[in-house]
mmCIF file of C-alpha atoms in Angstrom:
data_model
loop_
_atom_site.group_PDB
_atom_site.id
_atom_site.type_symbol
_atom_site.label_atom_id
_atom_site.label_comp_id
_atom_site.label_asym_id
_atom_site.label_seq_id
_atom_site.Cartn_x
_atom_site.Cartn_y
_atom_site.Cartn_z
ATOM 1 C CA MET A 1 85.968 102.086 123.716
ATOM 2 C CA ALA A 2 82.823 103.056 121.896
ATOM 3 C CA ALA A 3 79.880 100.799 122.566
ATOM 4 C CA LEU A 4 78.566 99.405 119.296
ATOM 5 C CA THR A 5 75.741 96.888 119.388
ATOM 6 C CA TRP A 6 76.447 95.449 115.937
ATOM 7 C CA ALA A 7 79.262 96.311 113.535
ATOM 8 C CA PRO A 8 81.029 94.808 110.528
ATOM 9 C CA TRP A 9 84.068 92.815 111.585
ATOM 10 C CA ARG A 10 86.553 95.375 110.299
ATOM 11 C CA SER A 11 85.125 98.165 112.454
ATOM 12 C CA ALA A 12 84.829 95.907 115.493
ATOM 13 C CA MET A 13 88.375 94.606 115.061
ATOM 14 C CA GLU A 14 89.746 98.125 114.652
ATOM 15 C CA LEU A 15 88.221 99.222 117.965
ATOM 16 C CA ALA A 16 89.108 95.983 119.748
ATOM 17 C CA LEU A 17 92.783 96.169 118.785
ATOM 18 C CA TYR A 18 93.541 99.849 118.219
ATOM 19 C CA GLY A 19 90.734 101.864 119.824
ATOM 20 C CA GLU A 20 91.303 104.144 122.791
ATOM 21 C CA ASP A 21 91.388 101.167 125.177
ATOM 22 C CA GLY A 22 92.132 98.544 122.529
ATOM 23 C CA PHE A 23 94.219 95.446 123.059
ATOM 24 C CA TYR A 24 97.406 96.881 121.548
ATOM 25 C CA ARG A 25 96.749 100.567 122.244
ATOM 26 C CA ARG A 26 96.719 99.997 125.991
ATOM 27 C CA GLY A 27 100.147 98.346 125.856
ATOM 28 C CA GLU A 28 99.477 94.607 125.777
ATOM 29 C CA ARG A 29 102.607 92.784 124.622
ATOM 30 C CA PRO A 30 102.268 89.936 122.113
ATOM 31 C CA GLY A 31 104.741 87.849 124.094
ATOM 32 C CA GLU A 32 102.245 87.558 126.922
ATOM 33 C CA HIS A 33 99.674 85.924 124.660
ATOM 34 C CA PHE A 34 101.350 83.863 121.922
ATOM 35 C CA ARG A 35 104.709 82.641 120.662
ATOM 36 C CA THR A 36 106.393 83.760 117.435
ATOM 37 C CA SER A 37 109.720 83.293 115.658
ATOM 38 C CA VAL A 38 111.228 86.153 117.657
ATOM 39 C CA SER A 39 110.528 84.331 120.908
ATOM 40 C CA ALA A 40 111.550 80.924 119.605
ATOM 41 C CA SER A 41 115.182 81.892 119.165
ATOM 42 C CA SER A 42 117.618 84.718 118.568
ATOM 43 C CA ARG A 43 118.639 82.629 115.540
ATOM 44 C CA PHE A 44 115.701 84.221 113.711
ATOM 45 C CA ALA A 45 117.272 87.648 114.177
ATOM 46 C CA ALA A 46 120.693 86.226 113.269
ATOM 47 C CA ALA A 47 119.253 85.151 109.907
ATOM 48 C CA LEU A 48 117.743 88.611 109.438
ATOM 49 C CA ALA A 49 121.138 90.126 110.296
ATOM 50 C CA ARG A 50 122.672 88.179 107.416
ATOM 51 C CA LEU A 51 119.864 89.406 105.163
ATOM 52 C CA LEU A 52 120.504 92.970 106.325
ATOM 53 C CA GLY A 53 124.171 92.618 105.404
ATOM 54 C CA GLU A 54 123.221 91.546 101.886
ATOM 55 C CA VAL A 55 120.843 94.497 101.554
ATOM 56 C CA ASP A 56 123.567 96.851 102.760
ATOM 57 C CA ALA A 57 125.990 95.512 100.148
ATOM 58 C CA ALA A 58 123.398 95.767 97.373
ATOM 59 C CA LEU A 59 122.767 99.419 98.278
ATOM 60 C CA GLY A 60 126.462 100.273 98.230
ATOM 61 C CA ARG A 61 126.755 100.564 102.012
ATOM 62 C CA PRO A 62 124.913 103.872 102.456
ATOM 63 C CA GLU A 63 125.779 106.258 105.291
ATOM 64 C CA ARG A 64 122.346 105.617 106.821
ATOM 65 C CA LEU A 65 120.712 102.204 106.682
ATOM 66 C CA ASP A 66 117.135 102.100 107.939
ATOM 67 C CA VAL A 67 115.857 98.978 109.685
ATOM 68 C CA VAL A 68 112.121 99.345 110.207
ATOM 69 C CA ASP A 69 110.180 96.795 112.254
ATOM 70 C CA ILE A 70 106.426 97.206 111.716
ATOM 71 C CA GLY A 71 104.310 95.797 114.533
ATOM 72 C CA ALA A 72 107.408 95.741 116.674
ATOM 73 C CA GLY A 73 105.905 94.554 119.968
ATOM 74 C CA CYS A 74 108.731 94.962 122.471
ATOM 75 C CA ALA A 75 111.223 95.595 119.632
ATOM 76 C CA GLY A 76 112.753 92.165 120.123
ATOM 77 C CA ILE A 77 113.814 91.907 116.471
ATOM 78 C CA LEU A 78 115.609 95.258 116.566
ATOM 79 C CA ARG A 79 117.304 94.481 119.876
ATOM 80 C CA HIS A 80 118.590 91.170 118.499
ATOM 81 C CA LEU A 81 119.566 92.697 115.146
ATOM 82 C CA LEU A 82 121.655 95.357 116.832
ATOM 83 C CA ALA A 83 123.353 92.644 118.868
ATOM 84 C CA HIS A 84 124.051 90.471 115.784
ATOM 85 C CA ALA A 85 125.013 93.235 113.343
ATOM 86 C CA ASP A 86 128.550 93.404 112.017
ATOM 87 C CA PRO A 87 130.460 96.135 113.905
ATOM 88 C CA ALA A 88 131.220 97.912 110.620
ATOM 89 C CA LEU A 89 127.491 98.064 109.933
ATOM 90 C CA ALA A 90 126.111 98.754 113.418
ATOM 91 C CA GLY A 91 127.155 102.410 113.443
ATOM 92 C CA ARG A 92 125.186 103.140 110.260
ATOM 93 C CA ILE A 93 121.940 101.423 111.268
ATOM 94 C CA ARG A 94 118.921 103.589 112.067
ATOM 95 C CA PRO A 95 116.584 101.201 113.938
ATOM 96 C CA ILE A 96 112.901 102.202 113.887
ATOM 97 C CA ALA A 97 110.142 100.388 115.779
ATOM 98 C CA VAL A 98 106.617 101.007 114.479
ATOM 99 C CA GLU A 99 104.017 100.236 117.129
ATOM 100 C CA VAL A 100 100.829 101.804 118.516
ATOM 101 C CA ALA A 101 101.572 100.712 122.088
ATOM 102 C CA PRO A 102 103.547 102.965 124.448
ATOM 103 C CA ARG A 103 107.341 102.797 124.240
ATOM 104 C CA PRO A 104 108.555 100.034 126.577
ATOM 105 C CA ASP A 105 110.712 100.869 129.554
ATOM 106 C CA GLY A 106 114.388 100.136 129.109
ATOM 107 C CA LEU A 107 114.351 100.247 125.303
ATOM 108 C CA PRO A 108 117.793 101.278 123.989
ATOM 109 C CA ALA A 109 117.863 104.971 123.153
ATOM 110 C CA ALA A 110 119.173 104.164 119.668
ATOM 111 C CA ILE A 111 115.792 102.666 118.709
ATOM 112 C CA THR A 112 113.288 105.221 117.433
ATOM 113 C CA TRP A 113 109.687 104.500 118.487
ATOM 114 C CA ARG A 114 106.964 105.617 116.045
ATOM 115 C CA GLY A 115 103.260 105.102 115.486
ATOM 116 C CA ALA A 116 103.647 104.891 111.692
ATOM 117 C CA PRO A 117 106.456 104.013 109.257
ATOM 118 C CA PRO A 118 108.643 106.854 108.016
ATOM 119 C CA GLU A 119 107.713 108.328 104.640
ATOM 120 C CA SER A 120 111.122 107.533 103.147
ATOM 121 C CA ILE A 121 113.031 104.298 103.826
ATOM 122 C CA THR A 122 116.435 103.128 102.624
ATOM 123 C CA GLY A 123 117.266 99.671 103.907
ATOM 124 C CA LEU A 124 115.242 96.794 105.338
ATOM 125 C CA VAL A 125 111.594 96.664 106.428
ATOM 126 C CA ILE A 126 110.432 93.705 108.524
ATOM 127 C CA ALA A 127 106.750 93.034 109.144
ATOM 128 C CA ASN A 128 106.706 89.915 111.294
ATOM 129 C CA GLU A 129 103.097 88.930 112.096
ATOM 130 C CA TRP A 130 101.810 92.437 111.415
ATOM 131 C CA LEU A 131 99.452 91.947 108.487
ATOM 132 C CA ASP A 132 97.399 89.338 110.368
ATOM 133 C CA ASN A 133 96.364 92.115 112.775
ATOM 134 C CA VAL A 134 95.290 94.571 110.079
ATOM 135 C CA PRO A 135 91.482 94.663 110.525
ATOM 136 C CA LEU A 136 89.324 93.189 107.780
ATOM 137 C CA ASP A 137 85.725 92.396 106.990
ATOM 138 C CA VAL A 138 84.194 88.930 106.797
ATOM 139 C CA VAL A 139 81.586 87.981 104.212
ATOM 140 C CA GLU A 140 79.372 84.925 103.925
ATOM 141 C CA GLN A 141 77.911 83.525 100.748
ATOM 142 C CA THR A 142 74.105 83.312 100.639
ATOM 143 C CA SER A 143 71.641 82.203 97.988
ATOM 144 C CA THR A 144 71.451 85.826 96.844
ATOM 145 C CA GLY A 145 75.194 86.575 96.949
ATOM 146 C CA PRO A 146 77.810 87.642 99.526
ATOM 147 C CA ARG A 147 76.714 89.484 102.684
ATOM 148 C CA LEU A 148 78.854 91.201 105.273
ATOM 149 C CA VAL A 149 79.034 89.454 108.631
ATOM 150 C CA GLU A 150 78.246 91.752 111.546
ATOM 151 C CA VAL A 151 79.351 91.012 115.097
ATOM 152 C CA ARG A 152 78.141 92.037 118.541
ATOM 153 C CA ARG A 153 81.235 93.436 120.212
ATOM 154 C CA THR A 154 80.394 92.377 123.743
ATOM 155 C CA SER A 155 79.629 88.730 122.974
ATOM 156 C CA GLY A 156 81.008 87.807 119.547
ATOM 157 C CA ASP A 157 77.534 86.823 118.306
ATOM 158 C CA GLU A 158 77.155 87.254 114.552
ATOM 159 C CA ARG A 159 74.446 88.073 112.038
ATOM 160 C CA LEU A 160 74.335 88.784 108.303
ATOM 161 C CA GLY A 161 74.382 92.411 107.226
ATOM 162 C CA PRO A 162 74.290 94.229 103.879
ATOM 163 C CA PRO A 163 76.195 93.267 100.724
ATOM 164 C CA PRO A 164 79.871 94.294 100.588
ATOM 165 C CA SER A 165 81.041 97.303 98.599
ATOM 166 C CA PRO A 166 81.788 97.008 94.871
ATOM 167 C CA GLU A 167 85.520 97.266 95.658
ATOM 168 C CA ASP A 168 85.292 94.383 98.117
ATOM 169 C CA LEU A 169 83.251 92.331 95.640
ATOM 170 C CA ASP A 170 86.002 92.848 93.080
ATOM 171 C CA TRP A 171 88.635 91.702 95.596
ATOM 172 C CA ILE A 172 86.597 88.596 96.448
ATOM 173 C CA ALA A 173 86.184 87.723 92.768
ATOM 174 C CA SER A 174 89.928 88.053 92.173
ATOM 175 C CA TRP A 175 91.342 86.522 95.330
ATOM 176 C CA TRP A 176 88.766 84.535 97.332
ATOM 177 C CA PRO A 177 85.904 83.308 95.118
ATOM 178 C CA LEU A 178 83.000 81.929 97.134
ATOM 179 C CA GLY A 179 81.139 78.755 96.272
ATOM 180 C CA GLU A 180 78.300 77.294 98.334
ATOM 181 C CA PRO A 181 76.017 79.212 100.709
ATOM 182 C CA GLY A 182 77.702 79.280 104.098
ATOM 183 C CA ASP A 183 81.217 79.672 102.651
ATOM 184 C CA ARG A 184 83.113 82.622 104.073
ATOM 185 C CA ALA A 185 85.862 84.945 102.906
ATOM 186 C CA GLU A 186 88.030 87.365 104.863
ATOM 187 C CA ILE A 187 88.428 90.421 102.652
ATOM 188 C CA GLY A 188 92.143 91.193 102.574
ATOM 189 C CA ARG A 189 91.843 94.475 100.676
ATOM 190 C CA PRO A 190 92.913 96.603 103.723
ATOM 191 C CA ARG A 191 95.980 94.396 104.117
ATOM 192 C CA CYS A 192 96.837 94.782 100.447
ATOM 193 C CA ALA A 193 96.600 98.547 100.871
ATOM 194 C CA ALA A 194 98.716 98.473 104.042
ATOM 195 C CA TRP A 195 101.440 96.472 102.337
ATOM 196 C CA ALA A 196 101.350 98.667 99.222
ATOM 197 C CA SER A 197 101.910 101.697 101.463
ATOM 198 C CA VAL A 198 105.087 100.038 102.774
ATOM 199 C CA ILE A 199 106.421 99.472 99.257
ATOM 200 C CA GLU A 200 105.566 103.065 98.329
ATOM 201 C CA ARG A 201 107.668 104.302 101.275
ATOM 202 C CA LEU A 202 110.627 102.101 100.301
ATOM 203 C CA ASP A 203 112.981 104.274 98.216
ATOM 204 C CA THR A 204 115.582 101.522 97.917
ATOM 205 C CA GLY A 205 115.880 98.274 99.821
ATOM 206 C CA LEU A 206 113.936 95.181 100.802
ATOM 207 C CA ALA A 207 110.615 94.676 102.579
ATOM 208 C CA VAL A 208 109.744 91.295 104.097
ATOM 209 C CA ALA A 209 106.347 90.258 105.454
ATOM 210 C CA VAL A 210 106.267 87.079 107.546
ATOM 211 C CA ASP A 211 102.891 85.638 108.476
ATOM 212 C CA TYR A 212 100.709 82.567 108.563
ATOM 213 C CA ALA A 213 99.101 82.588 105.184
ATOM 214 C CA HIS A 214 97.080 80.876 102.497
ATOM 215 C CA ALA A 215 96.787 81.221 98.724
ATOM 216 C CA ARG A 216 93.974 81.503 96.219
ATOM 217 C CA ALA A 217 94.061 77.828 95.267
ATOM 218 C CA ALA A 218 93.517 76.730 98.866
ATOM 219 C CA ARG A 219 91.575 79.328 100.849
ATOM 220 C CA PRO A 220 89.940 77.939 104.009
ATOM 221 C CA PRO A 221 86.202 77.739 103.260
ATOM 222 C CA TYR A 222 85.079 79.051 106.658
ATOM 223 C CA GLY A 223 87.831 81.571 107.365
ATOM 224 C CA THR A 224 90.541 81.740 110.026
ATOM 225 C CA LEU A 225 89.472 84.445 112.486
ATOM 226 C CA THR A 226 90.930 83.533 115.895
ATOM 227 C CA GLY A 227 91.502 85.052 119.330
ATOM 228 C CA TYR A 228 94.494 84.709 121.690
ATOM 229 C CA ARG A 229 94.693 85.510 125.360
ATOM 230 C CA ASP A 230 97.245 84.552 128.020
ATOM 231 C CA GLY A 231 98.808 81.814 125.914
ATOM 232 C CA ALA A 232 95.519 80.170 124.898
ATOM 233 C CA THR A 233 93.299 80.160 121.820
ATOM 234 C CA VAL A 234 89.946 81.784 122.591
ATOM 235 C CA ALA A 235 86.820 82.845 120.723
ATOM 236 C CA PRO A 236 87.482 86.077 118.766
ATOM 237 C CA VAL A 237 85.212 88.339 120.801
ATOM 238 C CA PRO A 238 86.028 91.938 119.743
ATOM 239 C CA ASP A 239 85.666 93.511 123.180
ATOM 240 C CA GLY A 240 89.342 94.402 123.535
ATOM 241 C CA SER A 241 90.127 91.529 125.909
ATOM 242 C CA CYS A 242 92.081 89.419 123.385
ATOM 243 C CA ASP A 243 94.251 89.578 120.318
ATOM 244 C CA ILE A 244 92.245 88.945 117.134
ATOM 245 C CA THR A 245 93.970 87.673 114.001
ATOM 246 C CA ALA A 246 93.246 86.102 110.638
ATOM 247 C CA HIS A 247 95.576 84.398 108.175
ATOM 248 C CA VAL A 248 96.923 86.567 105.359
ATOM 249 C CA ALA A 249 96.352 86.314 101.611
ATOM 250 C CA LEU A 250 100.026 87.026 100.913
ATOM 251 C CA ASP A 251 99.598 86.384 97.207
ATOM 252 C CA ALA A 252 97.126 89.248 97.008
ATOM 253 C CA CYS A 253 99.510 91.471 98.999
ATOM 254 C CA ALA A 254 102.296 90.569 96.582
ATOM 255 C CA ALA A 255 100.189 91.732 93.648
ATOM 256 C CA SER A 256 99.489 95.011 95.460
ATOM 257 C CA GLY A 257 103.195 95.464 96.112
ATOM 258 C CA ASP A 258 103.924 94.904 92.440
ATOM 259 C CA ARG A 259 101.403 97.599 91.514
ATOM 260 C CA ALA A 260 102.998 99.922 94.091
ATOM 261 C CA GLY A 261 106.316 99.690 92.245
ATOM 262 C CA ALA A 262 108.207 96.696 93.629
ATOM 263 C CA SER A 263 111.290 95.831 91.558
ATOM 264 C CA ALA A 264 111.385 92.126 92.409
ATOM 265 C CA THR A 265 109.092 89.745 94.290
ATOM 266 C CA LEU A 266 109.520 86.394 96.022
ATOM 267 C CA LEU A 267 106.796 84.439 97.780
ATOM 268 C CA THR A 268 108.217 81.493 99.701
ATOM 269 C CA THR A 269 108.048 79.734 103.063
ATOM 270 C CA GLN A 270 109.949 80.534 106.226
ATOM 271 C CA ARG A 271 111.545 77.093 106.126
ATOM 272 C CA ASP A 272 113.069 77.723 102.711
ATOM 273 C CA ALA A 273 114.023 81.331 103.483
ATOM 274 C CA LEU A 274 115.774 80.544 106.779
ATOM 275 C CA ARG A 275 117.573 77.552 105.312
ATOM 276 C CA ALA A 276 118.846 79.829 102.545
ATOM 277 C CA LEU A 277 120.046 82.212 105.256
ATOM 278 C CA GLY A 278 122.098 79.524 106.964
ATOM 279 C CA LEU A 279 119.831 77.822 109.498
ATOM 280 C CA THR A 280 119.953 74.016 109.417
ATOM 281 C CA GLY A 281 118.655 72.592 112.685
ATOM 282 C CA ALA A 282 121.545 70.092 112.537
ATOM 283 C CA ARG A 283 122.662 68.513 115.808
ATOM 284 C CA PRO A 284 126.337 68.895 116.774
ATOM 285 C CA PRO A 285 128.605 65.853 116.316
ATOM 286 C CA LEU A 286 128.349 63.383 119.189
ATOM 287 C CA ASP A 287 132.091 63.368 119.825
ATOM 288 C CA LEU A 288 131.854 67.055 120.771
ATOM 289 C CA ALA A 289 130.088 65.917 123.951
ATOM 290 C CA HIS A 290 133.367 64.329 125.067
ATOM 291 C CA ARG A 291 135.717 67.017 123.783
ATOM 292 C CA ASP A 292 133.726 70.058 124.930
ATOM 293 C CA PRO A 293 130.526 69.209 126.849
ATOM 294 C CA ARG A 294 129.501 72.843 127.243
ATOM 295 C CA ALA A 295 129.838 73.538 123.510
ATOM 296 C CA TYR A 296 127.850 70.381 122.814
ATOM 297 C CA LEU A 297 124.992 71.533 125.024
ATOM 298 C CA VAL A 298 124.996 74.964 123.357
ATOM 299 C CA GLY A 299 124.944 73.240 119.973
ATOM 300 C CA LEU A 300 122.013 71.076 121.013
ATOM 301 C CA ARG A 301 120.060 74.098 122.169
ATOM 302 C CA THR A 302 120.793 75.965 118.948
ATOM 303 C CA ALA A 303 119.776 72.941 116.878
ATOM 304 C CA GLY A 304 116.490 72.678 118.758
ATOM 305 C CA GLU A 305 115.725 76.369 118.313
ATOM 306 C CA GLU A 306 116.523 76.267 114.609
ATOM 307 C CA ALA A 307 114.448 73.126 114.160
ATOM 308 C CA GLU A 308 111.438 74.930 115.644
ATOM 309 C CA LEU A 309 111.917 77.852 113.253
ATOM 310 C CA LEU A 310 112.173 75.447 110.301
ATOM 311 C CA ASP A 311 109.332 73.099 111.224
ATOM 312 C CA ALA A 312 107.106 72.952 108.145
ATOM 313 C CA SER A 313 104.040 72.206 110.290
ATOM 314 C CA GLY A 314 104.741 75.165 112.569
ATOM 315 C CA LEU A 315 106.785 78.346 112.229
ATOM 316 C CA GLY A 316 108.575 77.026 109.150
ATOM 317 C CA GLY A 317 105.243 76.890 107.342
ATOM 318 C CA PHE A 318 104.753 80.645 107.621
ATOM 319 C CA GLY A 319 104.751 82.574 104.369
ATOM 320 C CA TRP A 320 107.530 85.003 103.461
ATOM 321 C CA LEU A 321 106.757 87.805 101.022
ATOM 322 C CA ALA A 322 109.947 89.591 99.969
ATOM 323 C CA GLN A 323 109.773 92.616 97.659
ATOM 324 C CA THR A 324 112.484 95.073 96.698
ATOM 325 C CA ALA A 325 112.731 98.640 95.425
ATOM 326 C CA GLY A 326 115.698 99.771 93.338
ATOM 327 C CA MET A 327 117.636 96.532 93.853
ATOM 328 C CA PRO A 328 117.425 92.845 92.971
ATOM 329 C CA LEU A 329 116.545 90.216 95.523
ATOM 330 C CA PRO A 330 119.434 89.596 97.957
ATOM 331 C CA PRO A 331 121.693 86.693 96.916
ATOM 332 C CA SER A 332 120.431 84.300 99.598
ATOM 333 C CA LEU A 333 116.814 84.704 98.528
ATOM 334 C CA ALA A 334 117.472 85.084 94.807
ATOM 335 C CA GLY A 335 118.376 81.419 94.530
ATOM 336 C CA LEU A 336 115.054 80.213 95.907
ATOM 337 C CA ALA A 337 112.383 78.917 93.584
ATOM 338 C CA PRO A 338 109.157 80.819 94.315
ATOM 339 C CA VAL A 339 106.346 78.706 95.656
ATOM 340 C CA ALA A 340 103.250 78.476 93.505
ATOM 341 C CA ARG A 341 101.201 78.957 96.642
ATOM 342 C CA VAL A 342 101.703 79.287 100.363
ATOM 343 C CA PRO A 343 100.589 75.987 101.932
ATOM 344 C CA ALA A 344 97.183 76.153 103.579
ATOM 345 C CA GLN A 345 97.527 76.246 107.355
ATOM 346 C CA SER A 346 95.171 75.612 110.195
ATOM 347 C CA SER A 347 94.105 78.409 112.495
ATOM 348 C CA THR A 348 96.061 76.747 115.290
ATOM 349 C CA LEU A 349 99.410 77.251 113.549
ATOM 350 C CA ARG A 350 100.279 80.261 115.655
ATOM 351 C CA ASP A 351 101.746 78.695 118.769
ATOM 352 C CA SER A 352 99.774 79.878 121.786
ATOM 353 C CA SER A 353 102.695 79.446 124.182
ATOM 354 C CA PRO A 354 103.756 82.713 125.789
ATOM 355 C CA ARG A 355 106.770 84.387 124.199
ATOM 356 C CA ARG A 356 110.076 84.168 126.024
ATOM 357 C CA MET A 357 112.030 87.375 125.554
#
């Protein structure tokens, strides 16, 4: 990795995560460093399988149905989706994992492994905890206006640099207005552009981004930049030794998706989305313990896994951004009332327990 003494956060984060020897480029797997919905339970993929079935029906059951997982990690979502898919649908699915890391050993041959999304997509795009790893710049308000924050890559020390670009100043004014000196903003313009590029590639179908998020009415005043290593939260030192993330301004991404041509948009929470897709977290009836003890234990385990996915103070508090092209929102999601804002979340919301795959 190139040795930079000082750099804006976006450049440092890009090298730390995706440079020649970056955290993800060298093949680090997210499951070794933090826990997500994919690791919490296969019930997450079961809900996505139901969503995929609704997308398939809305598209008239095309001969080829793309399922694109951006930031695929070990392709856990695609593996589970293939296992949960209806047999009549499974033969038409074209599963595509988008990931910069090398293809994992033992991945089913049916799953295509790519470094970038295909140019044309018909079906379902899933971006589960992808946007939080799209590099961005950090700015701090001073008495003379916003200044870029520069970071020393080897230590994480920071200093103030030049003013941000006019384009970034416009984004800040629209989406993360700064108040007092010392307030910080994380400029989500690169994430807006990344999401817009997904919508532009979507000929017909649904794209869903799932991430820990915040909204304009409740941005965290000092930002959310965080590091993860070996199941623990660490200082976000951009030397390539740890994952570096920041919460996502999903409302801004939604606006970019609209401008890119989205047909319909829903911004909601994971709790509401998964409940609409059939997850309840309900415990099995107690009398089942006497009639079928094994089924009761399986039911208890399923209830516990679903409860974790629905927990409003944890994974259930994640934001869901759903946008379509050439179709309405799927029936399960269409009945949800959009949230006015994604609830503000602490930087510790991402569970630092290692993923179990």
